[in-house]
Short mmCIF file of C-alpha atoms in Angstrom, two decimals:
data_model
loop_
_atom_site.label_atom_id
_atom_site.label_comp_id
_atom_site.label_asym_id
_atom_site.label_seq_id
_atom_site.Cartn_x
_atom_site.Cartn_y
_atom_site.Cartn_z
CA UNK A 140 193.43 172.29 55.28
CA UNK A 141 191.48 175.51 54.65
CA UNK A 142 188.22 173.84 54.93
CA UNK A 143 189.08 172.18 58.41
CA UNK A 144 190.12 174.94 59.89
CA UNK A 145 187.06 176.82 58.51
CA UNK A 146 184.34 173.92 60.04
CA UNK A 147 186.47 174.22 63.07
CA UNK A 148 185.97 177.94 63.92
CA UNK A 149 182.58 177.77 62.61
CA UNK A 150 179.53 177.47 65.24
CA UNK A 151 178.79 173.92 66.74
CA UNK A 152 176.02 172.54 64.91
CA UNK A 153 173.10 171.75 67.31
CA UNK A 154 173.17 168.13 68.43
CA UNK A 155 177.06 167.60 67.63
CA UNK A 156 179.67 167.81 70.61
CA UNK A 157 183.33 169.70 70.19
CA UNK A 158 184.72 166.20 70.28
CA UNK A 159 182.39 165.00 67.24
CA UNK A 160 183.09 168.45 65.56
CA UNK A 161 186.78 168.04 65.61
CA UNK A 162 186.34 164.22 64.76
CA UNK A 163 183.70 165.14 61.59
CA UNK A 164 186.47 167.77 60.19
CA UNK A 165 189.53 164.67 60.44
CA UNK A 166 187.05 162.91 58.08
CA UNK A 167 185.99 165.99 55.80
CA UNK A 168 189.85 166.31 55.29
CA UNK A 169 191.00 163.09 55.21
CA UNK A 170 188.28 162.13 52.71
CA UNK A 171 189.11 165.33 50.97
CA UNK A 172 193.31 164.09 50.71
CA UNK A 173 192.02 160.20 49.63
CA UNK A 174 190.05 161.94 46.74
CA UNK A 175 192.79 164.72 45.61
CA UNK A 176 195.72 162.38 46.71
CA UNK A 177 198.17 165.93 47.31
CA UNK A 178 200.40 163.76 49.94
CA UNK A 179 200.67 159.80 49.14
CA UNK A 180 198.01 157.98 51.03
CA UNK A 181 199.99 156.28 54.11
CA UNK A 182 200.79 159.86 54.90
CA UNK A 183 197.23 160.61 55.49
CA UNK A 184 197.01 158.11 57.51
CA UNK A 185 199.98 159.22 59.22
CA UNK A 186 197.94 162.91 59.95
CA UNK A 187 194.71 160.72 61.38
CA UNK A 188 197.05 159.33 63.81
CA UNK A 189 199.06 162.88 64.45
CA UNK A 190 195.21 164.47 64.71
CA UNK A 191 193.94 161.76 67.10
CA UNK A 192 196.32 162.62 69.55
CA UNK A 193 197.25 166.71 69.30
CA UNK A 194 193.71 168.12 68.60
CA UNK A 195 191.81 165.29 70.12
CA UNK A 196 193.91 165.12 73.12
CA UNK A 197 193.81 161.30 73.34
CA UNK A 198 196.38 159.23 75.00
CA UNK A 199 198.83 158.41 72.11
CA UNK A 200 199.11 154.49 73.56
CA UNK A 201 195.17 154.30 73.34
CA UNK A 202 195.23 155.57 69.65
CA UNK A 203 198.38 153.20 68.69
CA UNK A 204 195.66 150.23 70.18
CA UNK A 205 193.28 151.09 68.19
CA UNK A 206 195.34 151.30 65.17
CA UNK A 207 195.23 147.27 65.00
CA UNK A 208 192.62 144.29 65.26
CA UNK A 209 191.96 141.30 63.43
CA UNK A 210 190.92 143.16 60.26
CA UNK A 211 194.09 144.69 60.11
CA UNK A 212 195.84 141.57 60.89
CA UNK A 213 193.77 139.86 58.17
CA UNK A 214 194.24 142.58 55.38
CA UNK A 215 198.18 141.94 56.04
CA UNK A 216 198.08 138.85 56.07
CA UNK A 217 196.52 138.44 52.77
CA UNK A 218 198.47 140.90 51.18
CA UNK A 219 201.69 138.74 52.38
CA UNK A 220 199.84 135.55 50.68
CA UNK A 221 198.94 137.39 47.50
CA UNK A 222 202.65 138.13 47.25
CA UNK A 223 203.63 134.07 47.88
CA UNK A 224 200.94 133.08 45.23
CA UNK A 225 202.33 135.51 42.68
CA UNK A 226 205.62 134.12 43.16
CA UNK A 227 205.32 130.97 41.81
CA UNK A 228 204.47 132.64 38.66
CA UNK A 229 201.33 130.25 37.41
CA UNK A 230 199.76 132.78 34.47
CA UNK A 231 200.34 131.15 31.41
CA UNK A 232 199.54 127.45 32.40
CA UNK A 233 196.19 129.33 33.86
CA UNK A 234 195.67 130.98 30.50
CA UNK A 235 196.29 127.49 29.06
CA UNK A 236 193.40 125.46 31.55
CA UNK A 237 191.18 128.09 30.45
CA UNK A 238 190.88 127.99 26.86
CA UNK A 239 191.15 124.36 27.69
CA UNK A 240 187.24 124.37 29.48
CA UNK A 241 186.40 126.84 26.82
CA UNK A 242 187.33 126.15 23.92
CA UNK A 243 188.38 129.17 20.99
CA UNK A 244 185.51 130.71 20.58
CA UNK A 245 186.29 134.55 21.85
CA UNK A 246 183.26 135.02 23.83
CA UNK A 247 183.67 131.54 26.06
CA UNK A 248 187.62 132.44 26.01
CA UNK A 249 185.91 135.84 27.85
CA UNK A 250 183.87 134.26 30.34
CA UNK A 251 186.10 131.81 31.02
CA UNK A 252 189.00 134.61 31.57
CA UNK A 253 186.07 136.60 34.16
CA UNK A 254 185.27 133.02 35.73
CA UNK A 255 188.77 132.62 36.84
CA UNK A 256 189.51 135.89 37.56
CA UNK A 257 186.25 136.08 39.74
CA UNK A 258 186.77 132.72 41.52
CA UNK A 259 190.43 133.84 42.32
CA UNK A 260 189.14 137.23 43.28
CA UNK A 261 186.68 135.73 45.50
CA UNK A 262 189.12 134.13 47.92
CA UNK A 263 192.13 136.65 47.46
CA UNK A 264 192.76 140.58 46.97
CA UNK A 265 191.62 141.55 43.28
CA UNK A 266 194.70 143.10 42.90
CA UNK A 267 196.64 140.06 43.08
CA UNK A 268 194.25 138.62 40.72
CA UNK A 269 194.28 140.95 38.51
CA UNK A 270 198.50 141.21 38.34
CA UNK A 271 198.16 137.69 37.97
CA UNK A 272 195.76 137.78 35.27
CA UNK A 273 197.02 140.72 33.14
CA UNK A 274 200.06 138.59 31.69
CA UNK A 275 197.52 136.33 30.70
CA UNK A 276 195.16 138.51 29.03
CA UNK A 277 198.17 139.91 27.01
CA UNK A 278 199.70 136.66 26.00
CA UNK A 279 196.29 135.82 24.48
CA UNK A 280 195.82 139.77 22.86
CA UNK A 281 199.73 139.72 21.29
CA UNK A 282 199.67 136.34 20.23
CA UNK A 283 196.26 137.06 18.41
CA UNK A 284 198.11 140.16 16.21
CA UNK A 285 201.41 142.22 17.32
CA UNK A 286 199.07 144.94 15.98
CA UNK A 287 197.59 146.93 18.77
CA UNK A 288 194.71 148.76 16.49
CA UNK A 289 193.76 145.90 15.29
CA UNK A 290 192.72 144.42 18.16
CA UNK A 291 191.72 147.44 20.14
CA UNK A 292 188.07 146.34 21.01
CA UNK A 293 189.68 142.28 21.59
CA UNK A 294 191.95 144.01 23.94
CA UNK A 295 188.99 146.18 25.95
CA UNK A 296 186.85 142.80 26.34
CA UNK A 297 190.01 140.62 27.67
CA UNK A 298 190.86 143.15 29.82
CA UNK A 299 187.76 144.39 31.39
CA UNK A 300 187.19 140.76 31.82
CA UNK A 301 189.25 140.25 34.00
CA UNK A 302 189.54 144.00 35.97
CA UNK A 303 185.42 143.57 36.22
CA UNK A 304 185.72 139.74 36.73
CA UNK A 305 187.50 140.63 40.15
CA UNK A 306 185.48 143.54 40.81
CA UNK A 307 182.00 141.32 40.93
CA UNK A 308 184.34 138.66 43.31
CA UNK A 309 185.78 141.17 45.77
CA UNK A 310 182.45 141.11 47.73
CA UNK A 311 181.86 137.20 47.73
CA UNK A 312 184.00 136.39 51.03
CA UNK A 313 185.48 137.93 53.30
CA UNK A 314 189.36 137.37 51.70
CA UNK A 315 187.38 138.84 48.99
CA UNK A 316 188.71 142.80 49.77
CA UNK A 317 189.20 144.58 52.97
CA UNK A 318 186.08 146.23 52.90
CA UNK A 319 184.56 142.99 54.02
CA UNK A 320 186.90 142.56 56.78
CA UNK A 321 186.93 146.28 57.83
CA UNK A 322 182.69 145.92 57.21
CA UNK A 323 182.94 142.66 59.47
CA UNK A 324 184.69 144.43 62.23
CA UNK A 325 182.68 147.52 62.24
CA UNK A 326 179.46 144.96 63.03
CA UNK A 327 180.84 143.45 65.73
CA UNK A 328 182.74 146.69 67.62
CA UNK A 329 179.04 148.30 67.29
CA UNK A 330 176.54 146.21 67.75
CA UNK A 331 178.19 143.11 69.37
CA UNK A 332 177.78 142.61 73.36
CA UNK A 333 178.73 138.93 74.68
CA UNK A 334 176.64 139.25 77.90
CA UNK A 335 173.47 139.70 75.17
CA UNK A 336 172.61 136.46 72.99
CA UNK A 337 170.45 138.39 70.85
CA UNK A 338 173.35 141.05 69.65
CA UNK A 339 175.72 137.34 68.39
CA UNK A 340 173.59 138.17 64.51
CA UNK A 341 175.92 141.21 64.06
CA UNK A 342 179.25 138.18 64.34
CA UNK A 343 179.25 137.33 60.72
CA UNK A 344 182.22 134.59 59.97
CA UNK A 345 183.46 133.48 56.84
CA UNK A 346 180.19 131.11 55.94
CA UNK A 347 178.02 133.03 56.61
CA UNK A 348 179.42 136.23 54.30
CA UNK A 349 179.39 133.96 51.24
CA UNK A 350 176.04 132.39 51.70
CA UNK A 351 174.92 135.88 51.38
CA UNK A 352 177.06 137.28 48.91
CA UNK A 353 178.54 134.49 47.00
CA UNK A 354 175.38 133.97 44.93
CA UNK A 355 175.65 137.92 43.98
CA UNK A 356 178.58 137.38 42.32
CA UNK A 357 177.30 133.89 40.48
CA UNK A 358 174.63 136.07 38.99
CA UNK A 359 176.42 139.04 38.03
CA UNK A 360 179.36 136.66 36.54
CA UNK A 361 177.54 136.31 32.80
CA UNK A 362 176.27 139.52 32.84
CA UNK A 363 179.81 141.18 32.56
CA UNK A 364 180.45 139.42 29.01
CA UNK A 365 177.08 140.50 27.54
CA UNK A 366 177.44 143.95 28.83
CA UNK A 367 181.21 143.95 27.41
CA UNK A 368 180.02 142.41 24.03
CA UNK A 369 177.19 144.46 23.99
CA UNK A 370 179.39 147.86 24.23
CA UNK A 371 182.59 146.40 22.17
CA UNK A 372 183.08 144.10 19.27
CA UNK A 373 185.43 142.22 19.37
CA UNK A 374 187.92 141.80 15.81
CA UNK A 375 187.84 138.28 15.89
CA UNK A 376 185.32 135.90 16.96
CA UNK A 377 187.81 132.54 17.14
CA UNK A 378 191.27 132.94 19.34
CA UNK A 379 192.68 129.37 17.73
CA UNK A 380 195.56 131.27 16.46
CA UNK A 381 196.82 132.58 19.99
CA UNK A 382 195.71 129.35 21.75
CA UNK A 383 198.31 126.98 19.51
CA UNK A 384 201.14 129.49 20.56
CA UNK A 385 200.14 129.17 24.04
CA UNK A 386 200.21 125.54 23.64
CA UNK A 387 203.88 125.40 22.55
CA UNK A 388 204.78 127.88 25.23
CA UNK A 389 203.15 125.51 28.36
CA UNK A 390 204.39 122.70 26.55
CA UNK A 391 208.05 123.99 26.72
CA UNK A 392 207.63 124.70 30.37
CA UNK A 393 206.99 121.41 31.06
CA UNK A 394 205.11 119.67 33.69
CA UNK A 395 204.40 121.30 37.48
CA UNK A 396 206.97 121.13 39.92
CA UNK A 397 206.99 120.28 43.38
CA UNK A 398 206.65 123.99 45.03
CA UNK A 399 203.93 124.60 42.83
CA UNK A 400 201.73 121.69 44.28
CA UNK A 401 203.47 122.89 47.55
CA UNK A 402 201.73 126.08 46.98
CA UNK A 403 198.61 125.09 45.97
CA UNK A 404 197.92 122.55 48.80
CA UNK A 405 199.06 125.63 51.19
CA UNK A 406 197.04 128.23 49.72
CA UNK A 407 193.55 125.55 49.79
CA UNK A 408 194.70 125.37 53.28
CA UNK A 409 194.54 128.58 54.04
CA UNK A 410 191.02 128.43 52.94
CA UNK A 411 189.96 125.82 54.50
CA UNK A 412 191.26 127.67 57.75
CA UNK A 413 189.37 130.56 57.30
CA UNK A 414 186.19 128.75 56.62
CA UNK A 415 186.04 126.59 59.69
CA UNK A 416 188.45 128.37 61.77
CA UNK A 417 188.53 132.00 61.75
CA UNK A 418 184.88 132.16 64.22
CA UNK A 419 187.53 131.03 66.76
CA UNK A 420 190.99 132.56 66.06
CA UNK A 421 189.98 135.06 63.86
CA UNK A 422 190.93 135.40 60.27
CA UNK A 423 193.84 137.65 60.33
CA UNK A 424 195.00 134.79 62.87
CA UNK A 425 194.56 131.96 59.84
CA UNK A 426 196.02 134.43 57.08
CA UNK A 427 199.38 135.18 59.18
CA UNK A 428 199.49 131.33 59.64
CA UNK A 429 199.37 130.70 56.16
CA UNK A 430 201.72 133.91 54.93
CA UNK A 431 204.36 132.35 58.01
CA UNK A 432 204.11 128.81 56.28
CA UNK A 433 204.80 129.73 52.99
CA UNK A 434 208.16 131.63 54.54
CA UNK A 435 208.86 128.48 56.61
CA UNK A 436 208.89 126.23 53.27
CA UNK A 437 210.71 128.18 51.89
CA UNK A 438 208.43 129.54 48.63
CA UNK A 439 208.74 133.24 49.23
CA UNK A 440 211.58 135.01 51.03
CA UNK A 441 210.95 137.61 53.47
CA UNK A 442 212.62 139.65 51.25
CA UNK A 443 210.12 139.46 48.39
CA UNK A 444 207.32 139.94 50.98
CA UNK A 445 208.66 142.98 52.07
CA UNK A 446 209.00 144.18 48.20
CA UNK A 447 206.08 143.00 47.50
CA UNK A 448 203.33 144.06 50.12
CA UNK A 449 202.12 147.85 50.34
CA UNK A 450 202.59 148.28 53.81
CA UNK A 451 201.52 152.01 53.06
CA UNK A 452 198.15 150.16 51.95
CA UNK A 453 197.99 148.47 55.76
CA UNK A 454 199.02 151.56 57.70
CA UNK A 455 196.02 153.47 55.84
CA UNK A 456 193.15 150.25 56.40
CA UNK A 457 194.27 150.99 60.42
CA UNK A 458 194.13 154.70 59.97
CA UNK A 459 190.50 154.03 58.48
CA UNK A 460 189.44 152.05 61.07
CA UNK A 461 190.91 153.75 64.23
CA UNK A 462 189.11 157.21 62.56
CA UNK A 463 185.75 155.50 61.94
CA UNK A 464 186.22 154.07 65.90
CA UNK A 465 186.50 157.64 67.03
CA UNK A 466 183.62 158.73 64.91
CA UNK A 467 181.40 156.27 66.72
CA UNK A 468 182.42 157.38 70.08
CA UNK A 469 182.57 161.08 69.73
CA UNK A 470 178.50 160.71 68.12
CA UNK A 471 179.91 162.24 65.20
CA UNK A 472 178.68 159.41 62.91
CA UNK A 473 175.22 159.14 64.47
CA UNK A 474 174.85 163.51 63.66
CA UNK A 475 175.84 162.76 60.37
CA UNK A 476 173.41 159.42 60.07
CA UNK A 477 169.94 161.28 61.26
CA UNK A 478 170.94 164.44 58.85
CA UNK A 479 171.48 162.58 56.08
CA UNK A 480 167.98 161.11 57.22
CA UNK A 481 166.43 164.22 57.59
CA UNK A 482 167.19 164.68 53.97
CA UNK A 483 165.69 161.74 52.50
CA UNK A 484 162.57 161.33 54.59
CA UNK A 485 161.17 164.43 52.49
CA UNK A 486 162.56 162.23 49.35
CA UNK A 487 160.72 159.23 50.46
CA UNK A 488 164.02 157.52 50.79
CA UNK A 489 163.83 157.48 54.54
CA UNK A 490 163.50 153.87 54.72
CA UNK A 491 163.31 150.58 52.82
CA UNK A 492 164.46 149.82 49.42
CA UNK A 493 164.58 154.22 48.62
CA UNK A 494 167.07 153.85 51.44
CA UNK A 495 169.36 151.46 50.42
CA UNK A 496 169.28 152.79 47.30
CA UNK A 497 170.14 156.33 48.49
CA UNK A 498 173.18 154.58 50.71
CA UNK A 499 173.98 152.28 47.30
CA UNK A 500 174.49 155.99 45.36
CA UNK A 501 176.28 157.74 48.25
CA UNK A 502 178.50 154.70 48.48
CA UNK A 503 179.19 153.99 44.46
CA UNK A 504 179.93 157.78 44.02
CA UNK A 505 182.47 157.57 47.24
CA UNK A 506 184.49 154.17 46.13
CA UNK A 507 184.47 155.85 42.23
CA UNK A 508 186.66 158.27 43.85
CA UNK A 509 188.68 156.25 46.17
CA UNK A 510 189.48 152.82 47.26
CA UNK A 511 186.69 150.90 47.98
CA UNK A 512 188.18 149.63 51.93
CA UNK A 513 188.77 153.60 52.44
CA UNK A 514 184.88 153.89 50.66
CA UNK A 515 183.71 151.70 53.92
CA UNK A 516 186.30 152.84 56.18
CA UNK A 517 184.57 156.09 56.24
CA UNK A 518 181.17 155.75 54.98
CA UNK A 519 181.16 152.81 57.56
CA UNK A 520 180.19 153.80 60.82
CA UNK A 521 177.67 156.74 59.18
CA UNK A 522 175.48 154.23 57.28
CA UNK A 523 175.35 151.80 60.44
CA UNK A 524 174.31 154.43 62.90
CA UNK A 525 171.69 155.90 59.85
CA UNK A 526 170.66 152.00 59.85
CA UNK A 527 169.90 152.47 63.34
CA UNK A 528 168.24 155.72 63.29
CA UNK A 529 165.61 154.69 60.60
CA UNK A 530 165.05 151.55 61.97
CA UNK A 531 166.86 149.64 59.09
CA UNK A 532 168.83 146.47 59.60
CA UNK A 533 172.25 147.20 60.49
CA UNK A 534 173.72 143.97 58.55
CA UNK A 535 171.50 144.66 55.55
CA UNK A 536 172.89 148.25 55.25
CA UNK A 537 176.49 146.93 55.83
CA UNK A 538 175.86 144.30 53.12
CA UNK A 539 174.87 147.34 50.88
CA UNK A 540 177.49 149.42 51.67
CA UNK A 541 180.28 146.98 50.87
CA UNK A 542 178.66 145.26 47.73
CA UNK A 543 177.90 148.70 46.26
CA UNK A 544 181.89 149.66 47.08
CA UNK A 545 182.64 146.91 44.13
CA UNK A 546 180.29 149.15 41.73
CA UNK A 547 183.93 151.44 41.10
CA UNK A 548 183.66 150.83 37.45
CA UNK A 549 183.51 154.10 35.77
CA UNK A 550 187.10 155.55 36.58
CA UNK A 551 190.47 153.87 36.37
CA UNK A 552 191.10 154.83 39.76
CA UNK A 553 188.24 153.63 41.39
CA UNK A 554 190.04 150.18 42.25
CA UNK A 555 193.42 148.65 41.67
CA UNK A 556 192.25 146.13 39.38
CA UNK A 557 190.70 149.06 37.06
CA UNK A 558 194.79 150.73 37.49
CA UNK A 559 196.68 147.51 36.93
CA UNK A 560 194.57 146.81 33.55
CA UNK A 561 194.72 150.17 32.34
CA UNK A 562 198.63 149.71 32.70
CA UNK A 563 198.88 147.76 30.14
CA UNK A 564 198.61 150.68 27.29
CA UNK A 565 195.60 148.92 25.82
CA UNK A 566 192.80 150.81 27.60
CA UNK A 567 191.46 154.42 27.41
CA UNK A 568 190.08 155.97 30.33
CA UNK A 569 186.81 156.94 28.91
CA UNK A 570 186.95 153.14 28.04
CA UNK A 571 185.79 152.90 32.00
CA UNK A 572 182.90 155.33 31.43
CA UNK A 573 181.49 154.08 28.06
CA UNK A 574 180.78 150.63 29.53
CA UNK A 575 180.87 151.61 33.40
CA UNK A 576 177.57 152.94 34.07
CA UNK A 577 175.85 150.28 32.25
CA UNK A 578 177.94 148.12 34.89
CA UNK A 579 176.41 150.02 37.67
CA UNK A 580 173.04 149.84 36.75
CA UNK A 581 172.82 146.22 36.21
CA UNK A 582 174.83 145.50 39.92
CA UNK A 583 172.78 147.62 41.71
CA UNK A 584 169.31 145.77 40.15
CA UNK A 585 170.61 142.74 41.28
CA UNK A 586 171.76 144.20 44.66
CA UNK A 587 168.53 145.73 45.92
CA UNK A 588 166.39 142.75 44.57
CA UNK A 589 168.53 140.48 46.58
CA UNK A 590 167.94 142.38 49.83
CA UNK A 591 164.28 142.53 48.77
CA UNK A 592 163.90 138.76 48.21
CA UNK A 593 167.29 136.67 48.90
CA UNK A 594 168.58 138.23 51.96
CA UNK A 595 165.45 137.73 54.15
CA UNK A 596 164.96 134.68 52.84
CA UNK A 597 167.79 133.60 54.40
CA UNK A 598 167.59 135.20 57.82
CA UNK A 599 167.98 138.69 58.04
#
């Protein structure tokens, strides 16, 4: 609070109006309180909305409608279907179907365990996946030895697997994480007019995202299980042991009911909605469809939904977005865009690939602190309006900024599916850091060679 009011009683910089002042010290704070957390996040949000409207002095109706759009409706509704998914409580027969296509062999039981998590993650929020996933990950660790030390470096591998697994997913769709869908919507609230054919590039739908991303994740896939057998050795090299207790345990559970199918029929729906419908109803329109027919059924209560889903996590997504609105209109984001420039041109990183790697760094050292949709919820609208000052791509920038918000690999915090793995008492913190940065190298090779040689292949 000290340094806001301290930029606010210091001299306008030259270029930047009183609006865009007040607007660039509500996003020095609030990224300030998302690092430092001294209030719980919602209630940041809560002061973005308080700020918009007391030292902004805009119409309290106009900030509420700016508060939601279809990315907010989407991020819900997701969050409502993760909730209905985890209900029906699928994790061991999933640990079961993948040591069936993998056999015992540790290092395919590894892959496998990323695999799933990844393909899950690609379609759903990692978090889910990775709640889902951490019962299975221990059921294979504690039927293996009751013995935590010895198998400490089994236990880092499994786990990682899958917290990493979900982390190289969350940019493959746009179901993927909410910094797609808060990404998606920046694009087409800047750059999208419908009198203009030309500006209909910046609508990206569902297709579209994962023809460009999807094959990032396919490539960085096999690359997390070298990298994780590279750091750690595993203890044992053959899981047959833990895979003939699992068998009893699936056995005894016995055959798939009828609300499972129920769910799974539902939840391919879903998808199937959001790839050839959302371009016309939106996809926060397809995933409130979907969370409403699960309730409908009857396979989650309302009750559980309401236990289950951070609405704290919503209310702050909104916050983000209305903030990063106002940053756009004040010209607060396009000051900050051409400084920033006017820092790299001397660097040589004005433009091309020492540009996106300069706006890869910012953004990997912002979503290490942070959550990666509250990473592009701020850094959003500054990277798109630096995209425009240097004459980048807009899209490619965007597609940089929210693949290199996965790269939060070196701190437990950095993304829920880092927290919910560390909660298992297996992990270390400096576990994160040991094999993190080797993480972040790797993704952002791949990254910038794909927006050397992939993306404009492909039309951008």
């Amino acid at each position: 609070m000290l340094i806001g009011a301290g930029m606010l009683n210091a001299p306008l910089p030259n270029g930047l109006t009183e609006q865009g002042m007040i607007m660039l010290t509500m996003s020095v704070v609030a990224t300030i309180l998302f690092i430092t957390e001294p209030i719980p996040l919602p209630g940041v949000a809560l002061l973005i909305i308080i700020a918009q409207v007391l030292l902004m002095g805009l119409d309290s109706s106009d900030v509420a409608k700016s508060l939601w759009n279809d990315s907010v409706l989407f991020i819900m509704g997701s969050l409502m279907l993760a909730v209905a998914v985890v209900k029906q409580k699928l994790d061991k027969r999933i640990a079961f179907l993948i040591v069936r296509m993998t056999g015992t062999r540790t290092s395919r039981v590894c892959f496998g365990i990323s695999a799933v998590s990844g393909i899950l993650a690609s379609f759903i929020g990692e978090h889910t996946v990775a709640a889902m996933m951490l019962p299975v990950g221990i059921t294979l660790i504690t039927l293996t030895s009751d013995d935590p030390k010895k198998v400490r470096n089994l236990a880092v591998v499994i786990l990682l697997s899958i917290s990493y697994g979900c982390s190289v997913a969350g940019i493959a769709t746009p179901s993927g994480g909410a910094r797609n869908a808060i990404m998606i919507g920046y694009w087409k609230e800047f750059f999208y007019d419908p009198t203009n054919p030309e500006t209909h590039k910046f609508l990206i739908d569902y297709v579209r995202w994962m023809v460009f991303m999807y094959p990032m994740f396919l490539i960085q896939l096999p690359l997390v299980t070298l990298v994780l057998f590279w750091t750690f050795k595993p203890e044992y090299r053959d899981l047959s042991r833990a895979v003939v207790k699992l068998r009893r345990q699936v056995e005894a559970e016995g055959s798939m009911k009828t609300p499972d199918w129920m769910a799974v029929v539902l939840f391919i729906s879903v998808l199937i909605g959001w790839i050839f419908y959302s371009d016309q109803i939106g996809m926060g329109t397809v995933a409130i469809m979907g969370a409403t027919a699960f309730l409908i059924i009857g396979l989650v209560r309302w009750e559980d939904i309401n236990i289950g889903v951070n609405w704290g996590v919503v209310l702050l997504y909104a916050a983000a977005i209305s903030m990063g609105l106002q940053m756009k209109e004040t010209g607060a984001a396009l000051w900050v865009a051409e400084a920033f420039l006017g820092l790299l041109v001397p660097l040589g990183a004005g433009e091309g690939i020492g540009l996106w790697g300069a706006v890869s760094v910012l953004t990997t050292g912002v979503t290490n602190m942070m959550s990666n949709g509250a990473a592009v919820a701020v850094l959003g609208p500054i990277v798109l309006n630096l995209a425009t000052a240097a004459g980048e791509s807009p899209v490619v920038i965007g597609f940089i900024t929210a693949m290199s918000s996965a790269f939060a690999y070196l701190t437990v915090v950095g993304t829920p599916a880092c927290t919910i793995v560390y909660a298992s008492g297996y992990l270390k913190a400096t576990d994160f850091l040991t094999v993190g940065w080797k993480m972040v190298i790797i993704s952002t090779l791949v990254m910038l060679a794909s927006a050397a040689v992939y993306w404009p292949a492909i039309g951008i």
